mmCIF file of C-alpha atoms in Angstrom:
data_model
loop_
_atom_site.group_PDB
_atom_site.id
_atom_site.type_symbol
_atom_site.label_atom_id
_atom_site.label_comp_id
_atom_site.label_asym_id
_atom_site.label_seq_id
_atom_site.Cartn_x
_atom_site.Cartn_y
_atom_site.Cartn_z
ATOM 1 C CA MET A 1 -4.914 21.961 22.609
ATOM 2 C CA LYS A 2 -3.028 20.299 19.749
ATOM 3 C CA LYS A 3 -0.513 17.533 20.467
ATOM 4 C CA ASP A 4 3.227 18.913 18.602
ATOM 5 C CA ILE A 5 3.918 15.995 16.254
ATOM 6 C CA ILE A 6 7.578 15.094 15.839
ATOM 7 C CA LEU A 7 8.394 13.049 13.184
ATOM 8 C CA PRO A 8 11.713 11.570 11.245
ATOM 9 C CA PHE A 9 10.564 13.856 8.387
ATOM 10 C CA ASP A 10 8.897 16.573 6.817
ATOM 11 C CA TYR A 11 5.109 16.425 6.387
ATOM 12 C CA ILE A 12 2.551 18.832 5.777
ATOM 13 C CA ILE A 13 -1.143 19.241 6.425
ATOM 14 C CA VAL A 14 -4.001 19.416 3.589
ATOM 15 C CA PRO A 15 -7.518 18.462 3.191
ATOM 16 C CA GLY A 16 -8.544 15.204 2.929
ATOM 17 C CA SER A 17 -10.248 16.632 -0.536
ATOM 18 C CA GLU A 18 -6.726 17.672 -1.953
ATOM 19 C CA ALA A 19 -4.630 15.575 -0.690
ATOM 20 C CA ILE A 20 -4.457 13.265 -4.176
ATOM 21 C CA LYS A 21 -3.689 16.531 -6.364
ATOM 22 C CA THR A 22 -1.452 17.854 -3.346
ATOM 23 C CA CYS A 23 0.579 14.264 -4.014
ATOM 24 C CA MET A 24 0.269 14.481 -6.938
ATOM 25 C CA GLU A 25 1.480 18.000 -7.806
ATOM 26 C CA ILE A 26 4.539 16.885 -5.274
ATOM 27 C CA ARG A 27 5.198 13.464 -7.215
ATOM 28 C CA LYS A 28 5.606 15.488 -10.438
ATOM 29 C CA ASP A 29 8.100 18.209 -8.506
ATOM 30 C CA THR A 30 11.330 15.237 -8.544
ATOM 31 C CA SER A 31 13.728 18.206 -7.740
ATOM 32 C CA ARG A 32 12.738 18.336 -4.256
ATOM 33 C CA GLY A 33 13.859 14.700 -4.160
ATOM 34 C CA VAL A 34 10.866 13.290 -1.552
ATOM 35 C CA THR A 35 7.936 10.864 -2.237
ATOM 36 C CA PRO A 36 4.485 12.227 -0.947
ATOM 37 C CA ILE A 37 2.873 9.621 1.015
ATOM 38 C CA ILE A 38 -1.140 10.009 3.266
ATOM 39 C CA LEU A 39 -0.714 9.442 6.781
ATOM 40 C CA GLY A 40 -3.860 9.648 7.275
ATOM 41 C CA ASP A 41 -5.809 12.173 10.153
ATOM 42 C CA ALA A 42 -3.711 12.642 14.035
ATOM 43 C CA ALA A 43 -5.019 9.891 15.147
ATOM 44 C CA GLU A 44 -3.632 7.640 12.538
ATOM 45 C CA ILE A 45 0.047 9.653 13.377
ATOM 46 C CA GLU A 46 -0.715 8.377 17.018
ATOM 47 C CA TYR A 47 0.255 4.799 16.038
ATOM 48 C CA LEU A 48 2.558 6.111 13.244
ATOM 49 C CA GLU A 49 4.667 7.299 16.246
ATOM 50 C CA ASP A 50 4.303 4.458 19.038
ATOM 51 C CA SER A 51 5.433 2.197 16.006
ATOM 52 C CA LEU A 52 8.624 4.444 14.997
ATOM 53 C CA GLU A 53 9.227 4.281 18.549
ATOM 54 C CA TYR A 54 9.545 0.974 18.924
ATOM 55 C CA ASN A 55 11.092 0.306 15.478
ATOM 56 C CA ASN A 56 13.797 2.799 16.844
ATOM 57 C CA HIS A 57 17.002 0.561 16.145
ATOM 58 C CA LEU A 58 16.451 0.001 13.004
ATOM 59 C CA THR A 59 17.432 2.320 10.180
ATOM 60 C CA PRO A 60 16.119 3.168 6.616
ATOM 61 C CA GLN A 61 19.271 1.817 4.948
ATOM 62 C CA SER A 62 19.270 -1.267 6.879
ATOM 63 C CA ILE A 63 16.147 -2.157 5.880
ATOM 64 C CA ILE A 64 16.874 -1.266 2.599
ATOM 65 C CA LYS A 65 19.692 -3.563 2.614
ATOM 66 C CA GLN A 66 17.510 -6.390 3.938
ATOM 67 C CA SER A 67 15.012 -6.086 1.686
ATOM 68 C CA GLU A 68 17.927 -6.871 -1.144
ATOM 69 C CA ASN A 69 17.898 -10.579 0.328
ATOM 70 C CA VAL A 70 14.256 -10.995 -0.267
ATOM 71 C CA ASN A 71 13.338 -13.412 -3.609
ATOM 72 C CA ILE A 72 10.281 -12.471 -4.176
ATOM 73 C CA LYS A 73 9.395 -15.831 -6.060
ATOM 74 C CA ASP A 74 9.723 -17.903 -2.481
ATOM 75 C CA PHE A 75 7.998 -14.860 -0.782
ATOM 76 C CA LEU A 76 5.187 -15.908 -3.003
ATOM 77 C CA ASN A 77 5.632 -19.436 -3.220
ATOM 78 C CA ASN A 78 6.166 -19.901 0.487
ATOM 79 C CA ARG A 79 3.841 -17.681 2.276
ATOM 80 C CA TYR A 80 0.368 -18.943 2.850
ATOM 81 C CA ALA A 81 1.282 -21.701 0.926
ATOM 82 C CA GLU A 82 -1.804 -24.329 2.490
ATOM 83 C CA PHE A 83 -3.919 -22.386 0.263
ATOM 84 C CA ALA A 84 -3.460 -23.307 -3.481
ATOM 85 C CA THR A 85 -3.975 -20.492 -5.688
ATOM 86 C CA ASP A 86 -3.817 -23.032 -8.767
ATOM 87 C CA ASP A 87 -7.080 -24.730 -9.002
ATOM 88 C CA GLU A 88 -8.823 -23.828 -12.378
ATOM 89 C CA SER A 89 -12.078 -22.952 -10.474
ATOM 90 C CA LEU A 90 -10.580 -20.223 -8.633
ATOM 91 C CA GLU A 91 -10.138 -18.327 -12.168
ATOM 92 C CA GLU A 92 -13.705 -18.349 -13.173
ATOM 93 C CA TRP A 93 -14.559 -15.091 -13.867
ATOM 94 C CA PRO A 94 -17.460 -13.313 -11.922
ATOM 95 C CA SER A 95 -20.895 -12.915 -13.270
ATOM 96 C CA GLU A 96 -21.506 -9.988 -11.829
ATOM 97 C CA ASP A 97 -19.550 -6.451 -12.503
ATOM 98 C CA VAL A 98 -17.090 -6.056 -9.591
ATOM 99 C CA GLU A 99 -16.547 -2.082 -8.753
ATOM 100 C CA SER A 100 -13.024 -1.484 -8.993
ATOM 101 C CA HIS A 101 -11.042 1.037 -6.430
ATOM 102 C CA ASN A 102 -11.345 4.595 -8.175
ATOM 103 C CA GLY A 103 -10.570 6.298 -5.289
ATOM 104 C CA LEU A 104 -8.347 6.294 -1.600
ATOM 105 C CA VAL A 105 -9.738 5.057 1.365
ATOM 106 C CA SER A 106 -7.129 6.694 3.081
ATOM 107 C CA ILE A 107 -9.228 9.900 3.279
ATOM 108 C CA ILE A 108 -12.308 9.511 3.944
ATOM 109 C CA ASP A 109 -13.655 10.330 6.921
ATOM 110 C CA PHE A 110 -15.654 6.023 7.592
ATOM 111 C CA MET A 111 -18.797 8.038 10.139
ATOM 112 C CA THR A 112 -19.664 10.517 6.964
ATOM 113 C CA GLY A 113 -18.170 9.274 3.959
ATOM 114 C CA ASN A 114 -16.602 11.978 3.070
ATOM 115 C CA PRO A 115 -13.339 12.791 3.271
ATOM 116 C CA LEU A 116 -11.251 14.082 6.369
ATOM 117 C CA ASP A 117 -10.893 17.448 7.362
ATOM 118 C CA GLU A 118 -7.352 17.306 7.458
ATOM 119 C CA VAL A 119 -4.403 14.575 6.712
ATOM 120 C CA TYR A 120 -0.915 14.424 7.019
ATOM 121 C CA ILE A 121 1.155 13.829 4.106
ATOM 122 C CA ALA A 122 4.427 12.488 4.714
ATOM 123 C CA LEU A 123 7.802 14.044 2.626
ATOM 124 C CA ILE A 124 9.678 10.808 2.393
ATOM 125 C CA PRO A 125 13.131 11.444 0.998
ATOM 126 C CA THR A 126 13.498 9.558 -1.499
ATOM 127 C CA LEU A 127 12.233 9.409 -5.078
ATOM 128 C CA ASP A 128 11.694 5.888 -4.500
ATOM 129 C CA SER A 129 7.921 4.700 -3.622
ATOM 130 C CA TYR A 130 8.652 1.508 -2.711
ATOM 131 C CA LYS A 131 11.456 2.234 -0.370
ATOM 132 C CA VAL A 132 8.547 4.128 2.006
ATOM 133 C CA PRO A 133 8.135 0.966 3.802
ATOM 134 C CA ALA A 134 11.548 1.397 5.238
ATOM 135 C CA TYR A 135 11.496 4.980 6.557
ATOM 136 C CA LEU A 136 7.988 4.223 8.777
ATOM 137 C CA LYS A 137 9.465 1.056 9.876
ATOM 138 C CA TYR A 138 6.013 -0.799 8.482
ATOM 139 C CA GLY A 139 5.375 -4.289 9.453
ATOM 140 C CA ASP A 140 6.030 -7.112 10.848
ATOM 141 C CA TRP A 141 2.838 -7.480 13.029
ATOM 142 C CA ASN A 142 0.433 -10.117 12.227
ATOM 143 C CA ASP A 143 -0.274 -11.057 9.283
ATOM 144 C CA CYS A 144 1.200 -7.798 8.103
ATOM 145 C CA PRO A 145 4.792 -8.333 6.084
ATOM 146 C CA SER A 146 7.838 -7.240 7.078
ATOM 147 C CA PRO A 147 9.152 -4.055 6.047
ATOM 148 C CA GLU A 148 11.827 -5.387 4.064
ATOM 149 C CA GLU A 149 8.996 -7.536 1.992
ATOM 150 C CA HIS A 150 7.010 -4.646 1.601
ATOM 151 C CA ILE A 151 9.660 -3.201 -0.639
ATOM 152 C CA ALA A 152 10.801 -6.014 -2.617
ATOM 153 C CA ILE A 153 7.645 -6.821 -3.254
ATOM 154 C CA PHE A 154 6.264 -2.836 -4.195
ATOM 155 C CA LYS A 155 9.922 -2.489 -6.090
ATOM 156 C CA TYR A 156 8.655 -5.629 -8.316
ATOM 157 C CA TRP A 157 5.145 -4.014 -8.883
ATOM 158 C CA TYR A 158 6.522 -0.803 -9.683
ATOM 159 C CA GLU A 159 8.941 -2.750 -12.107
ATOM 160 C CA LYS A 160 6.192 -4.506 -13.447
ATOM 161 C CA TYR A 161 3.008 -2.528 -13.230
ATOM 162 C CA GLY A 162 3.995 1.184 -12.118
ATOM 163 C CA ALA A 163 2.709 0.669 -9.121
ATOM 164 C CA ARG A 164 3.815 3.944 -6.333
ATOM 165 C CA ILE A 165 2.565 3.950 -2.930
ATOM 166 C CA ILE A 166 0.285 6.625 -1.959
ATOM 167 C CA ALA A 167 -0.751 6.068 0.962
ATOM 168 C CA VAL A 168 -0.597 4.060 4.344
ATOM 169 C CA THR A 169 -2.360 4.279 8.010
ATOM 170 C CA HIS A 170 -1.658 1.582 10.822
ATOM 171 C CA ASP A 171 -3.588 -1.187 8.857
ATOM 172 C CA ILE A 172 -3.785 0.442 5.095
ATOM 173 C CA ILE A 173 -1.636 0.279 2.509
ATOM 174 C CA GLU A 174 -2.917 1.957 -1.192
ATOM 175 C CA CYS A 175 -1.292 2.709 -4.585
ATOM 176 C CA THR A 176 -2.093 4.749 -7.764
ATOM 177 C CA VAL A 177 -0.909 2.399 -10.598
ATOM 178 C CA ASP A 178 -0.328 3.674 -13.560
ATOM 179 C CA ASN A 179 0.147 0.381 -16.012
ATOM 180 C CA PRO A 180 -2.619 -2.327 -14.755
ATOM 181 C CA PRO A 181 -3.696 -5.422 -15.695
ATOM 182 C CA LYS A 182 -5.279 -4.999 -19.137
ATOM 183 C CA THR A 183 -6.415 -8.677 -19.557
ATOM 184 C CA LYS A 184 -8.286 -11.416 -17.198
ATOM 185 C CA GLU A 185 -5.063 -13.452 -17.447
ATOM 186 C CA GLU A 186 -3.170 -10.834 -16.577
ATOM 187 C CA ALA A 187 -5.432 -9.534 -13.441
ATOM 188 C CA ILE A 188 -5.752 -13.140 -12.085
ATOM 189 C CA LYS A 189 -2.255 -13.628 -12.144
ATOM 190 C CA LEU A 190 -1.990 -10.371 -10.180
ATOM 191 C CA ALA A 191 -4.456 -11.174 -8.056
ATOM 192 C CA LYS A 192 -2.736 -14.193 -7.300
ATOM 193 C CA GLU A 193 -0.039 -12.759 -6.133
ATOM 194 C CA GLN A 194 -1.643 -9.868 -4.024
ATOM 195 C CA PHE A 195 -3.875 -13.160 -1.847
ATOM 196 C CA LYS A 196 -0.645 -14.288 -1.206
ATOM 197 C CA TYR A 197 0.593 -10.505 -0.115
ATOM 198 C CA CYS A 198 -1.981 -9.517 1.930
ATOM 199 C CA ILE A 199 -4.594 -12.111 2.241
ATOM 200 C CA ASP A 200 -6.885 -9.973 3.854
ATOM 201 C CA ILE A 201 -8.240 -8.330 0.868
ATOM 202 C CA VAL A 202 -9.567 -11.743 -0.381
ATOM 203 C CA ALA A 203 -10.708 -13.211 2.970
ATOM 204 C CA GLN A 204 -12.719 -10.255 3.912
ATOM 205 C CA GLY A 205 -12.940 -8.543 1.179
ATOM 206 C CA THR A 206 -14.150 -9.701 -2.165
ATOM 207 C CA GLU A 207 -14.306 -13.376 -0.682
ATOM 208 C CA THR A 208 -12.328 -14.927 -3.896
ATOM 209 C CA ILE A 209 -9.125 -14.373 -6.019
ATOM 210 C CA SER A 210 -11.367 -14.125 -9.046
ATOM 211 C CA GLY A 211 -13.661 -11.361 -7.354
ATOM 212 C CA LEU A 212 -10.520 -9.401 -6.569
ATOM 213 C CA ALA A 213 -8.494 -9.962 -9.904
ATOM 214 C CA ALA A 214 -11.886 -8.235 -11.579
ATOM 215 C CA SER A 215 -11.168 -5.496 -9.660
ATOM 216 C CA LEU A 216 -7.670 -4.814 -10.826
ATOM 217 C CA LEU A 217 -8.833 -5.017 -14.435
ATOM 218 C CA ASN A 218 -7.219 -1.547 -15.889
ATOM 219 C CA SER A 219 -8.054 -0.264 -11.740
ATOM 220 C CA LYS A 220 -5.542 2.629 -11.566
ATOM 221 C CA TYR A 221 -5.619 2.212 -7.457
ATOM 222 C CA TRP A 222 -4.805 -0.527 -4.988
ATOM 223 C CA TYR A 223 -5.528 -1.306 -1.713
ATOM 224 C CA PHE A 224 -4.380 -3.842 1.001
ATOM 225 C CA TRP A 225 -5.805 -4.112 4.334
ATOM 226 C CA TRP A 226 -4.715 -5.504 7.450
ATOM 227 C CA ASP A 227 -6.419 -6.765 10.452
#
């Protein structure tokens, strides 16, 4: 018997193969006043329920208000300040082609490589996807930024690149991107920002900032993961 899922917002359940299409259709209908967010399968919902309960003393409104005090320049400069990102060697473009993200990890069954049978899609009551971390009370564990820091950085990236959060699991955030960087210089600048925001995508992923930059060039999807 399935456990009753109780969340502080509406949600729907769809096949993983239909999740992206469903989200795009809901996004287009702004009259609904919601942002669709893929949460993953039932196992992921258990993580979310625990997180929401643990942070029950926080409200979305208070987190959003706190995000207004986050200075993006200071955040990016001070985070992992011990790791230099101004070394010219970091900007050497990879000699081999680097594959861009061309879909979402959050809808895939890692055991089979196929779309999940079912995924939950939250209908978050805001049209601003960068505010989603406030409603999910997401972050502030290990090296994962706090909810208010997530909001501030994604607002900045939305205004600059049209990046919108589309999926959030217990350790992953994924975005669609309307205006990705189109030059190597733009991609390297963004990669340095993303490295500061989420070091694991380099340290346990592309291995170099330039490799990350190559994957971001003209890419319509972004992926972040925290250990």
